[in-house]
Coordinates of C-alpha atoms and ligand atoms in Angstrom, one line a residue:
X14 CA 114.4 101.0 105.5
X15 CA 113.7 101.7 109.2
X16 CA 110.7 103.3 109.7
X17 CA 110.1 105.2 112.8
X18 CA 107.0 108.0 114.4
X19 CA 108.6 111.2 116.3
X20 CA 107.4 114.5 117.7
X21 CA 107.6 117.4 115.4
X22 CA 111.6 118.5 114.5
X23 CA 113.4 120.4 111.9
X24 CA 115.1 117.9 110.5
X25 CA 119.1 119.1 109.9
X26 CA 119.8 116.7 107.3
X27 CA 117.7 114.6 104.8
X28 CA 114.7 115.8 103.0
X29 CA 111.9 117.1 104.7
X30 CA 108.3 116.5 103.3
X31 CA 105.6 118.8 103.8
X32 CA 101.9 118.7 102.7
X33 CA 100.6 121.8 100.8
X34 CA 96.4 121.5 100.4
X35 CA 94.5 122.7 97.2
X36 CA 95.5 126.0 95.7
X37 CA 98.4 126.1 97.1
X38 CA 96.9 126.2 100.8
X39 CA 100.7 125.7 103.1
X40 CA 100.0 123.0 106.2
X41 CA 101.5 124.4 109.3
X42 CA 105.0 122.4 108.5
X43 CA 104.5 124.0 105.4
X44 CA 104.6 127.3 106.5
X45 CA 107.6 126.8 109.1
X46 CA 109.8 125.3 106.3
X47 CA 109.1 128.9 104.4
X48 CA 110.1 131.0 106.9
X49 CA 113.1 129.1 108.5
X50 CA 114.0 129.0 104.4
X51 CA 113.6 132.6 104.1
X52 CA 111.1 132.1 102.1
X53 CA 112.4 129.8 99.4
X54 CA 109.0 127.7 99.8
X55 CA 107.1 130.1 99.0
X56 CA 109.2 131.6 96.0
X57 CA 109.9 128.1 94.3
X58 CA 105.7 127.4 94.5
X59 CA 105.6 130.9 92.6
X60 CA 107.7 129.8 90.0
X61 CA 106.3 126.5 89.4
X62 CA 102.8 125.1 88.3
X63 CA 102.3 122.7 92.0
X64 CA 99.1 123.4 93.2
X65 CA 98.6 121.2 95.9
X66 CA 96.5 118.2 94.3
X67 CA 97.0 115.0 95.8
X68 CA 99.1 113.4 92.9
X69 CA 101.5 116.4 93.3
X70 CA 105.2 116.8 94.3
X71 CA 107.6 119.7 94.7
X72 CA 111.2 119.4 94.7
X73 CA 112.9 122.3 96.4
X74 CA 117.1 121.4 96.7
X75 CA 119.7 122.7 99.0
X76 CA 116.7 125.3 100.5
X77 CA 118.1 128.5 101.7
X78 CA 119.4 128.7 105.4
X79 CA 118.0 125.0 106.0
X80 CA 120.4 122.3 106.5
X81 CA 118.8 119.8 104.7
X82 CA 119.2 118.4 100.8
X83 CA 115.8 119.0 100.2
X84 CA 112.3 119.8 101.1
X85 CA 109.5 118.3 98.9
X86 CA 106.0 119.7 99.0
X87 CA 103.2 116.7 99.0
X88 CA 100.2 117.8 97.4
X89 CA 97.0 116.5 99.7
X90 CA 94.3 118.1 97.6
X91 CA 91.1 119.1 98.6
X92 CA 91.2 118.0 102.3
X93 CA 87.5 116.1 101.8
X94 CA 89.0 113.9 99.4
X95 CA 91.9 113.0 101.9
X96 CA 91.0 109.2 102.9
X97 CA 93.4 107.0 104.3
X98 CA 93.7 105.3 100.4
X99 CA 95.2 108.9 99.5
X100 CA 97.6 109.0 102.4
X101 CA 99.2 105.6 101.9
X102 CA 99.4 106.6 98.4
X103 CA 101.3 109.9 99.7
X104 CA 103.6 107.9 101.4
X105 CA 104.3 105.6 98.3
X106 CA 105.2 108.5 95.9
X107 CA 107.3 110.3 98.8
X108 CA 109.6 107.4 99.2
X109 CA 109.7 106.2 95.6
X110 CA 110.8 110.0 95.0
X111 CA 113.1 109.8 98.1
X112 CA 115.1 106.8 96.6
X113 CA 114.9 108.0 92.7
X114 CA 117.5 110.9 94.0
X115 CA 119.8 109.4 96.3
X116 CA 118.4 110.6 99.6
X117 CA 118.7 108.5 102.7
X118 CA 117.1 110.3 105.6
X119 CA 113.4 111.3 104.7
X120 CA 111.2 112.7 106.9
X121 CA 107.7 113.2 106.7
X122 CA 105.7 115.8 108.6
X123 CA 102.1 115.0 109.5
X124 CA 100.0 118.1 110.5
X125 CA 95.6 117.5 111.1
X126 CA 94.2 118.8 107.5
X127 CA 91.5 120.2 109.3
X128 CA 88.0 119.0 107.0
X129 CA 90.0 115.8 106.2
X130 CA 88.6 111.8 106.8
X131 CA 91.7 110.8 108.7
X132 CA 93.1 112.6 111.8
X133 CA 96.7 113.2 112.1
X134 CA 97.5 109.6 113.8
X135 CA 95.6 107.5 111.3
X136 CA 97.2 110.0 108.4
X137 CA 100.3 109.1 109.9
X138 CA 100.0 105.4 109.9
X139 CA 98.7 105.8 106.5
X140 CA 101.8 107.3 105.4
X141 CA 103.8 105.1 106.9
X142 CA 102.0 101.5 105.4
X143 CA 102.1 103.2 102.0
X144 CA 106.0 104.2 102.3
X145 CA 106.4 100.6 103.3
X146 CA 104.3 98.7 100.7
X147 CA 106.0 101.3 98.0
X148 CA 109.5 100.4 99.2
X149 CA 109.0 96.1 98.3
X150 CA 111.8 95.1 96.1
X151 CA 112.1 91.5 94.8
X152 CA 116.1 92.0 94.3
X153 CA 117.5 88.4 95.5
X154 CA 118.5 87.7 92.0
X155 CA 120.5 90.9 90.8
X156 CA 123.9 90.5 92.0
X157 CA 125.4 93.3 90.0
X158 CA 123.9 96.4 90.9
X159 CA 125.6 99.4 91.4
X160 CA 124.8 101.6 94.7
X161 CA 123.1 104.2 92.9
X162 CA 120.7 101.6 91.2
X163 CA 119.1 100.4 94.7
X164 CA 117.1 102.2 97.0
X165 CA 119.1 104.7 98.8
X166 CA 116.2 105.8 102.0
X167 CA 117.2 104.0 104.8
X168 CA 115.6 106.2 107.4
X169 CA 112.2 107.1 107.3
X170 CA 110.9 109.8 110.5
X171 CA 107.1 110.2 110.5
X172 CA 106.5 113.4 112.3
X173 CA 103.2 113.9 114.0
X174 CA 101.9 115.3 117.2
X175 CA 101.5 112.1 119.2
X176 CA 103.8 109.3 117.7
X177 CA 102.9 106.7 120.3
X178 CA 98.9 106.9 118.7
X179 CA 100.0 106.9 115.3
X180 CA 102.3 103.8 116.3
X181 CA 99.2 102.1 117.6
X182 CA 97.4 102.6 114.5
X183 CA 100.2 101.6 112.6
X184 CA 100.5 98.4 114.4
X185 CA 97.9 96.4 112.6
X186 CA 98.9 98.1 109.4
X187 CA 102.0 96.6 109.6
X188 CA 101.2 93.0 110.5
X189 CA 99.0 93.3 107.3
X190 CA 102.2 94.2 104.8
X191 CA 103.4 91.5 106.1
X192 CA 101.5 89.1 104.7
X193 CA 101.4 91.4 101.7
X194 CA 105.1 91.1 101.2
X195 CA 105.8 87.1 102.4
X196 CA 103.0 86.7 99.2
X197 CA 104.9 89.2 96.6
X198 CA 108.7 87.2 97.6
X199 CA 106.5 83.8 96.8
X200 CA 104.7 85.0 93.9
X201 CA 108.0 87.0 92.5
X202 CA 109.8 83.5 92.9
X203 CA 110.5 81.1 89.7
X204 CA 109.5 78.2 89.5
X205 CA 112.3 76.2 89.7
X206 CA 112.3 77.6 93.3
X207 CA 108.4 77.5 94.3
X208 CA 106.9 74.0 93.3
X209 CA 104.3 72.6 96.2
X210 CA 106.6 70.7 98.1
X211 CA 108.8 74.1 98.8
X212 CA 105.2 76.5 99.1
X213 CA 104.1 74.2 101.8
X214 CA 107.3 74.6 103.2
X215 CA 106.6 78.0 102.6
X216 CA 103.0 77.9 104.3
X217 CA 104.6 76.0 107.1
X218 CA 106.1 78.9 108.3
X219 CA 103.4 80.5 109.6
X220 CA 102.9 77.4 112.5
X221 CA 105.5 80.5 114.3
X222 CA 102.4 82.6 114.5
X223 CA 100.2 80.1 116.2
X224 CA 98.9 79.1 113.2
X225 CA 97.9 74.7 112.4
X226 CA 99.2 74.0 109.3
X227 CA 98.7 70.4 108.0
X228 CA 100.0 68.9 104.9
X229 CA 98.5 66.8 102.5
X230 CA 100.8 64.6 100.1
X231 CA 99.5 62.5 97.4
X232 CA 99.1 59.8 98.9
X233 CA 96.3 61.1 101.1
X234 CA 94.9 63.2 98.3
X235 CA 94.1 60.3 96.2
X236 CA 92.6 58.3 99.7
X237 CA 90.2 61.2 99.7
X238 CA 89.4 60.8 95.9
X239 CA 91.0 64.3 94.5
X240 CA 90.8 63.2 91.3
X241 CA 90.3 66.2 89.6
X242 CA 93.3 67.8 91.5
X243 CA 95.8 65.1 91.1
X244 CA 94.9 64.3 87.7
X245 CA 96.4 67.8 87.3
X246 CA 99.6 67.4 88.9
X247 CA 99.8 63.4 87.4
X248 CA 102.4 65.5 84.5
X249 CA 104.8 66.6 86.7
X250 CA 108.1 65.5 88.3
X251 CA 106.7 67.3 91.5
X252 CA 104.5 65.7 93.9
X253 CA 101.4 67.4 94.8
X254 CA 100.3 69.0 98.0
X255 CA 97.0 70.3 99.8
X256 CA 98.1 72.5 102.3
X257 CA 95.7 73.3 105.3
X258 CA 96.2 76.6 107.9
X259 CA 94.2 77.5 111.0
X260 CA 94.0 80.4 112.5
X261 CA 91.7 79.8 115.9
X262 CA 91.4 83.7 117.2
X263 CA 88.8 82.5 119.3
X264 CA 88.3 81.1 122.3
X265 CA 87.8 77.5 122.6
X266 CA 84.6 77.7 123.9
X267 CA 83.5 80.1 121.1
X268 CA 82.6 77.1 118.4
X269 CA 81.9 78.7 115.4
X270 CA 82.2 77.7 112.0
X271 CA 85.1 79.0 110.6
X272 CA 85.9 81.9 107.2
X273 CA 87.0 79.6 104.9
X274 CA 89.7 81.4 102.3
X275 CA 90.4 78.8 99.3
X276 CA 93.5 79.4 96.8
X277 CA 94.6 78.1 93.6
X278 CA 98.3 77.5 93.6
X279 CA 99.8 76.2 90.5
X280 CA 103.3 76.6 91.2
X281 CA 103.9 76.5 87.2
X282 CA 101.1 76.5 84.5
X283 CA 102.8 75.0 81.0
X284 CA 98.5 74.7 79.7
X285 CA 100.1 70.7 80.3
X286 CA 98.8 68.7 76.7
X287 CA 97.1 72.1 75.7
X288 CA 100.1 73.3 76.0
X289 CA 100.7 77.2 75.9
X290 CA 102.6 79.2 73.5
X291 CA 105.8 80.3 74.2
X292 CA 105.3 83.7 74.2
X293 CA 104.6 84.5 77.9
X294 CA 104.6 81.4 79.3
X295 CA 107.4 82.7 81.8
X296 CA 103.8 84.5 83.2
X297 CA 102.7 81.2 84.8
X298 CA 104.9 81.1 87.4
X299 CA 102.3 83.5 89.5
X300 CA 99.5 81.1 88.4
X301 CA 99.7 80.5 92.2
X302 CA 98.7 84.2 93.1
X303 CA 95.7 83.2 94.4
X304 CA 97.3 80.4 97.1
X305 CA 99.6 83.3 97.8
X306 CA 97.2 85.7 98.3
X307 CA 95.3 82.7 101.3
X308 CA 98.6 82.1 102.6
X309 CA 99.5 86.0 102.9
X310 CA 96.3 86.4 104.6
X311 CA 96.5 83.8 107.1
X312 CA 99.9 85.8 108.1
X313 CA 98.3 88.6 108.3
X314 CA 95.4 87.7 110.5
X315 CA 97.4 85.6 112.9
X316 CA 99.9 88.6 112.8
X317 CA 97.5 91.0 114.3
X318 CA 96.0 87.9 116.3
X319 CA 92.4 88.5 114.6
X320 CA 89.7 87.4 117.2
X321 CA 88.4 85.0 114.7
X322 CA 88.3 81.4 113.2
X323 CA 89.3 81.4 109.8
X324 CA 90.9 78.6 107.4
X325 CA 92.9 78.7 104.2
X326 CA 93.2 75.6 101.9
X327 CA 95.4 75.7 98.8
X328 CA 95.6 73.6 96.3
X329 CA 99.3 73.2 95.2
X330 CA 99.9 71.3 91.1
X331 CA 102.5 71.8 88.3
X332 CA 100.3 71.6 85.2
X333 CA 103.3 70.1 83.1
X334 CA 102.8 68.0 79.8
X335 CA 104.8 64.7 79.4
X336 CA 104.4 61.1 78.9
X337 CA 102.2 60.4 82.4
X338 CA 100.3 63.8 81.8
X339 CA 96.4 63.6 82.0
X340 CA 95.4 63.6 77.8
X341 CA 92.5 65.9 76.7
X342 CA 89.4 63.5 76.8
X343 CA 90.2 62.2 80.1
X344 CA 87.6 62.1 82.5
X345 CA 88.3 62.3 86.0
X346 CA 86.4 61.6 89.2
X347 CA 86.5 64.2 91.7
X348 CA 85.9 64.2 95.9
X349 CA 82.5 65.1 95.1
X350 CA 82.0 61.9 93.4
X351 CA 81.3 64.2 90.1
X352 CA 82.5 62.9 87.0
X353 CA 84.2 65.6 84.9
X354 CA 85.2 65.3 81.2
X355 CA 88.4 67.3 81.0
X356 CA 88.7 68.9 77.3
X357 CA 91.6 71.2 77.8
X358 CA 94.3 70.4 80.1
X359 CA 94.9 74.2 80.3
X360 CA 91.5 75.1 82.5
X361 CA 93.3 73.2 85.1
X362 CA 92.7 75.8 88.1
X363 CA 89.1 74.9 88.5
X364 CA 90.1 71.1 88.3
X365 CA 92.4 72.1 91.8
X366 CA 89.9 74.2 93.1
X367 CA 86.7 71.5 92.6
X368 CA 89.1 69.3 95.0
X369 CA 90.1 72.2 97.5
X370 CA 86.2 73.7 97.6
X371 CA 84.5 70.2 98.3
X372 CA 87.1 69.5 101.1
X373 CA 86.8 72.3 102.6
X374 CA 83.0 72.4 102.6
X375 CA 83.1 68.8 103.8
X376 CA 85.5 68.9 107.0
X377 CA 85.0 72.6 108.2
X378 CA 81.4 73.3 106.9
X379 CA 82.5 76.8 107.0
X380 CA 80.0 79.5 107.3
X381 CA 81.2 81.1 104.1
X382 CA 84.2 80.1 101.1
X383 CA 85.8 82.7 99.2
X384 CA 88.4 81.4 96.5
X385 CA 91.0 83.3 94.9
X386 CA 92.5 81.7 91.3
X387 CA 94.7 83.5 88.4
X388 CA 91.9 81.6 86.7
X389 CA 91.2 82.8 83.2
X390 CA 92.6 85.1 80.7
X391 CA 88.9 86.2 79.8
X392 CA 88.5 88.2 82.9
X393 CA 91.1 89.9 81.7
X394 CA 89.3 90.6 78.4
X395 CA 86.2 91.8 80.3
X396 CA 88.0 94.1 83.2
X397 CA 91.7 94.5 82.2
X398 CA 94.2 94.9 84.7
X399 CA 92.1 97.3 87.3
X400 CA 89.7 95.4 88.8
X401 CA 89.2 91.4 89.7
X402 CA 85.6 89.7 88.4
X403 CA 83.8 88.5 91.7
X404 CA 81.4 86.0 91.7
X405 CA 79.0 84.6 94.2
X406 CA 76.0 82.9 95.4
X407 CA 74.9 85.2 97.9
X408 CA 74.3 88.6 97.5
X409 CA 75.4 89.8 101.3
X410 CA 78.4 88.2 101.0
X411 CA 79.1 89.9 97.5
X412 CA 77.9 93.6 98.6
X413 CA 80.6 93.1 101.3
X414 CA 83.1 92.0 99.5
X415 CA 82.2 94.9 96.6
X416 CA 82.3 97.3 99.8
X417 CA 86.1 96.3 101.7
X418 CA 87.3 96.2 98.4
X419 CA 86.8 99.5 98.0
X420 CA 87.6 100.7 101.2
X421 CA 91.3 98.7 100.8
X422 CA 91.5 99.9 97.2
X423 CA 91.7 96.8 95.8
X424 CA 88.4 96.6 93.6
X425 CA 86.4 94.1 92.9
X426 CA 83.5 94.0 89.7
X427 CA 80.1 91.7 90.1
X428 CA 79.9 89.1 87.2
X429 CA 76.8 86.9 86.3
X430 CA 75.9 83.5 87.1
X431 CA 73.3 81.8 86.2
X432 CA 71.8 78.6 84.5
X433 CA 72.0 79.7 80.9
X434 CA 76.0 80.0 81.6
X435 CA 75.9 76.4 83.4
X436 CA 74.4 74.2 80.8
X437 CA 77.4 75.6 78.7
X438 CA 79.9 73.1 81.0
X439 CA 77.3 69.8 80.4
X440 CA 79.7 67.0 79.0
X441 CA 78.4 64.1 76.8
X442 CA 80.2 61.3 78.4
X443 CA 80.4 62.6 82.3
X444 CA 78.7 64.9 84.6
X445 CA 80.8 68.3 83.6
X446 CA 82.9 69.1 81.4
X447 CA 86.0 71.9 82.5
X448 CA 85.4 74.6 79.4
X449 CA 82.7 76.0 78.3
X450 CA 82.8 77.1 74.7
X451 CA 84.3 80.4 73.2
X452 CA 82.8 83.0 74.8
X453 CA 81.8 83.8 78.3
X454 CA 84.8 82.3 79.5
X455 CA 85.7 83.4 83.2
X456 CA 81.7 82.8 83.5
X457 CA 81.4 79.1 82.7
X458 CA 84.7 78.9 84.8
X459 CA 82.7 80.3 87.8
X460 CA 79.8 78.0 86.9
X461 CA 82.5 75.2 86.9
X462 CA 83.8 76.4 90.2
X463 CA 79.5 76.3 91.9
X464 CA 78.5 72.6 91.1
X465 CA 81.5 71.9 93.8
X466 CA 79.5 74.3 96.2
X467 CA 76.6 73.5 98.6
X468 CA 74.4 75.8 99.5
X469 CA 77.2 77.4 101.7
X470 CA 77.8 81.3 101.1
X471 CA 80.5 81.5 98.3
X472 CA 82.2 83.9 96.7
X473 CA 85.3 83.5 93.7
X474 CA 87.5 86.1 92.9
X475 CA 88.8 85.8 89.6
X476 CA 92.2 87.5 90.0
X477 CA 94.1 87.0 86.5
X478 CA 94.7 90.3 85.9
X479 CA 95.7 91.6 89.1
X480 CA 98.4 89.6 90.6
X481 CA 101.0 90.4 88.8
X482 CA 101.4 94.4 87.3
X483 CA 103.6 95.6 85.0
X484 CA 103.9 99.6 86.0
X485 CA 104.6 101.0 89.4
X486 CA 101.7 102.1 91.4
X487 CA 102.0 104.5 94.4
X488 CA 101.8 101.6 96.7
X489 CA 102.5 98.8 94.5
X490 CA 105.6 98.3 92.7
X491 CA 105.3 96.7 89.5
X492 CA 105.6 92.9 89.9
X493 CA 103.9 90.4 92.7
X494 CA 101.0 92.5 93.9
X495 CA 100.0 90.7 96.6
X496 CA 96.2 91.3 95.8
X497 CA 93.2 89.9 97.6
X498 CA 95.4 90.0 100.9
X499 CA 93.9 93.2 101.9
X500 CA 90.2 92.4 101.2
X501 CA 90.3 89.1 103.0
X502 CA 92.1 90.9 105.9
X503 CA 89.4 94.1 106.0
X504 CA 86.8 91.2 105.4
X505 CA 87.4 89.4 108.6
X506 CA 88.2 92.3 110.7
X507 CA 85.0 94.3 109.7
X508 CA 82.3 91.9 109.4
X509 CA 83.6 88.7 111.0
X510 CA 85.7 89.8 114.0
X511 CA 84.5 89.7 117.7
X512 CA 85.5 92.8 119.5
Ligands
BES19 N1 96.3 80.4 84.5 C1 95.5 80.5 83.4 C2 94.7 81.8 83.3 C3 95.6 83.0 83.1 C4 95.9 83.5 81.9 C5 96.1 83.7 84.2 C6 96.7 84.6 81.7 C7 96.8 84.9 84.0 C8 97.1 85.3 82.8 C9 94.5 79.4 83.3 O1 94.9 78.2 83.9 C10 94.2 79.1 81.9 O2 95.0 78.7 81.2 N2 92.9 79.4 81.5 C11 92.6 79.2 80.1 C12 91.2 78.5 80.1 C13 90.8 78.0 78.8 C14 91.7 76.9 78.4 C15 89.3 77.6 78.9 C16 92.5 80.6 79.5 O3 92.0 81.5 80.2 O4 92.8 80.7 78.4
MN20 MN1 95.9 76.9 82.5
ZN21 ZN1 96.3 78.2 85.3

């Protein structure tokens, strides 16, 4: 789908969209389409029950004296609630409607809701980056679709009163799907396909941007002392890597300690020994949503050329089970020197993560580390699929995070920590064990996750439930989400970006 801004033009082909406001209040498109229709507008929003809220569409076909297949009305809804959240979300249901009927020319007209939060470029742009993340289709695989069972929109016109601003605001927006949509392809791929060796390939993609990318092989990991993350990976055919990006957006002579973004990327999660029941287990190929969502982020940010340092580390393992798998019992040593006691081979995310975290800390000392893991079902439990659990050591660092998640629509819920959860993870026979007990479980995971923390800022997001979805939303087809992409970007730019 080609997606293009232009002046204000009666389309003579295509469908035409135009916004209708609360009670049925016409936008000055609107009102045009009605009377160059003769009023067929106006008559089909008599007949129906469209009022104009913001989750509303109208389809009016073949309209009168217009040459066009179809004019949809977009509900916008009170024009104080219009944000720029609602008008990607516009977007998304306008071209999932677009290509649920066939059409292939769509164009959208964009006229100032006057009382609105976005002016007409920004609502633009908005429409656009919501039309675009909507449209993502993981369809490599499917080799015997019919025509009428793809998208059909391949045109998408974005009318507003100055095109070349909404362009510019759209111009960031776009270097951010990006990243969103490398992550979905990697996240929607099998196994068989993504193991570390091909996500570092993967990762080492992004070197085009300007972005350092170093791998690390085994061989180096264990020189380092990741025991806790190869001990992990020890199971499985496939080597494991450590993959290391920098983005320097700032000048040379601007040394200061980099964002560090940390990501838990097991390529395949079998639960290894504790091995996972059948049911679902096809689910654990996005156990590496979180190193998606690091390496989706670095894209974006080098995309857009962010005027900031920031670093992503993921941790790459197959948790497999098999004769040279690590047994329950085992006790590992990790980078940090700590001994850890490792009673279920399935809480193998934090093991990766202990490794990542310390190494990060240790050759960057970044001024903050946020991590992103598919780390336990139990956040699940507590939030369901709407919200990730976010944990942290510093309560600045949280409140922002709580704050561009919201603003990006990708929400975020404060969990506990504390020493009463911590003593849960003592081990009898080492200095931690990885699980904690029955309940509590995406806590004690967290606590496991802060005895490989310093004192530096830290936050985890604990993203089980959100990487993958399984219904569509506006602006997220079911599938690879690409979550966490779009706080880490808004993150940076807002509160770690020189201007
Ligand atoms: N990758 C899983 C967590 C997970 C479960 C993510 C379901 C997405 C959907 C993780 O490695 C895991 O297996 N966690 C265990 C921990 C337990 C053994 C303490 C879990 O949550 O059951
Ligand atoms: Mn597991
Ligand atoms: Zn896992």
């Amino acid at each position: 789908m080609k997606i293009q801004f232009a002046k204000h033009e009666m389309p003579t082909a295509g469908a035409l969209a135009v916004a209708v406001a609360d009670e049925r209040k016409l936008a000055a498109s609107a009102t045009l389409a009605d009377r160059l229709s003769k009023g067929a507008v106006g008559r089909a929003l008599a007949v129906s029950r469209f009022k104009g809220r913001v989750d509303e569409l109208l389809q009016i076909l073949a309209p009168g004296e217009l040459k066009l297949d179809r004019v949809l009305l977009y509900g916008v809804g009170a024009p104080a609630t219009l944000d720029p959240l609602v008008a990607e979300a516009i977007g998304g249901r306008l071209v999932a409607h677009a290509n649920g009927v066939g059409e292939t020319s769509l164009s959208i007209a964009i006229d100032p809701i006057s009382g609105s939060k976005v002016g007409a470029a920004e609502f633009a742009a908005r429409v656009a980056q919501g039309a675009r993340l909507r449209s993502y289709r993981f369809d490599k695989y499917r080799t015997k679709e019919k025509p009428e069972q793809k998208p059909s929109v391949k045109k998408l016109t974005i009318m507003v009163e100055d095109p070349a601003a909404a362009k510019r605001a759209y111009e960031p927006l776009e270097r951010l799907a990006d990243g969103i949509v490398f992550t979905r392809d990697l996240v929607a791929e099998p196994a068989n396909v993504i193991y570390p060796e091909s996500l570092a390939a993967a990762a080492k993609q992004l070197a085009r941007l300007g972005v350092e990318v170093e791998v690390l092989g085994e061989a180096q990991m264990k020189k380092l002392g990741m025991g806790a993350l190869l001990g992990v990976g020890q199971g499985s055919e496939r080597d494991s890597r450590l993959v290391v990006m920098q983005w320097n957006g700032l000048p040379a002579s601007r040394k200061k300690p980099p964002v560090a973004f940390i990501g838990k990327g097991v390529t395949f999660d079998t639960g290894g020994i504790s091995i996972k029941p059948a049911a679902g287990m096809e689910e654990m190929k996005w156990d590496m949503g979180g190193a998606g969502a690091v390496i989706g982020a670095m894209k974006a940010l080098a995309g857009r050329k962010a005027k900031a340092n920031v670093v992503g580390v993921v941790g790459l393992v197959e948790n497999m089970p098999s004769g040279t798998a690590q047994r329950p019992g085992d006790v590992v040593r990790s980078m940090s020197g700590q001994t850890i006691e490792v009673i279920n081979t399935d809480a193998e995310g934090r093991l990766v993560l202990a490794d990542a975290l310390w190494y990060t800390q240790q050759r960057f000392k970044p001024q903050l580390m946020i991590d992103l893991a598919t780390l336990t079902g139990a956040i699940m439990v507590a939030l369901g699929q709407v919200q990730a659990g976010l944990f942290s050591n510093n309560d600045q660092l949280a409140e922002r995070l709580l704050g561009v998640g919201r603003a990006e629509g990708e929400l975020l819920w404060r969990m506990p920590l504390g020493d009463a959860y911590d003593k849960l993870i003592n081990s009898d026979i080492a200095d931690v064990k990885n699980v904690g007990g029955r309940y509590g479980g995406s806590i004690t995971a967290a606590q496991f996750l802060q005895r490989f923390v310093n004192n530096t800022p830290w936050a985890h997001l604990d993203i089980a439930g959100m990487a993958w979805s399984d219904k569509d939303a506006p602006t997220v087809p079911k599938g690879a989400t690409g979550y966490g992409i779009r706080i880490l970007n808004r993150l940076v730019a807002q509160h770690y970006e020189e201007r």
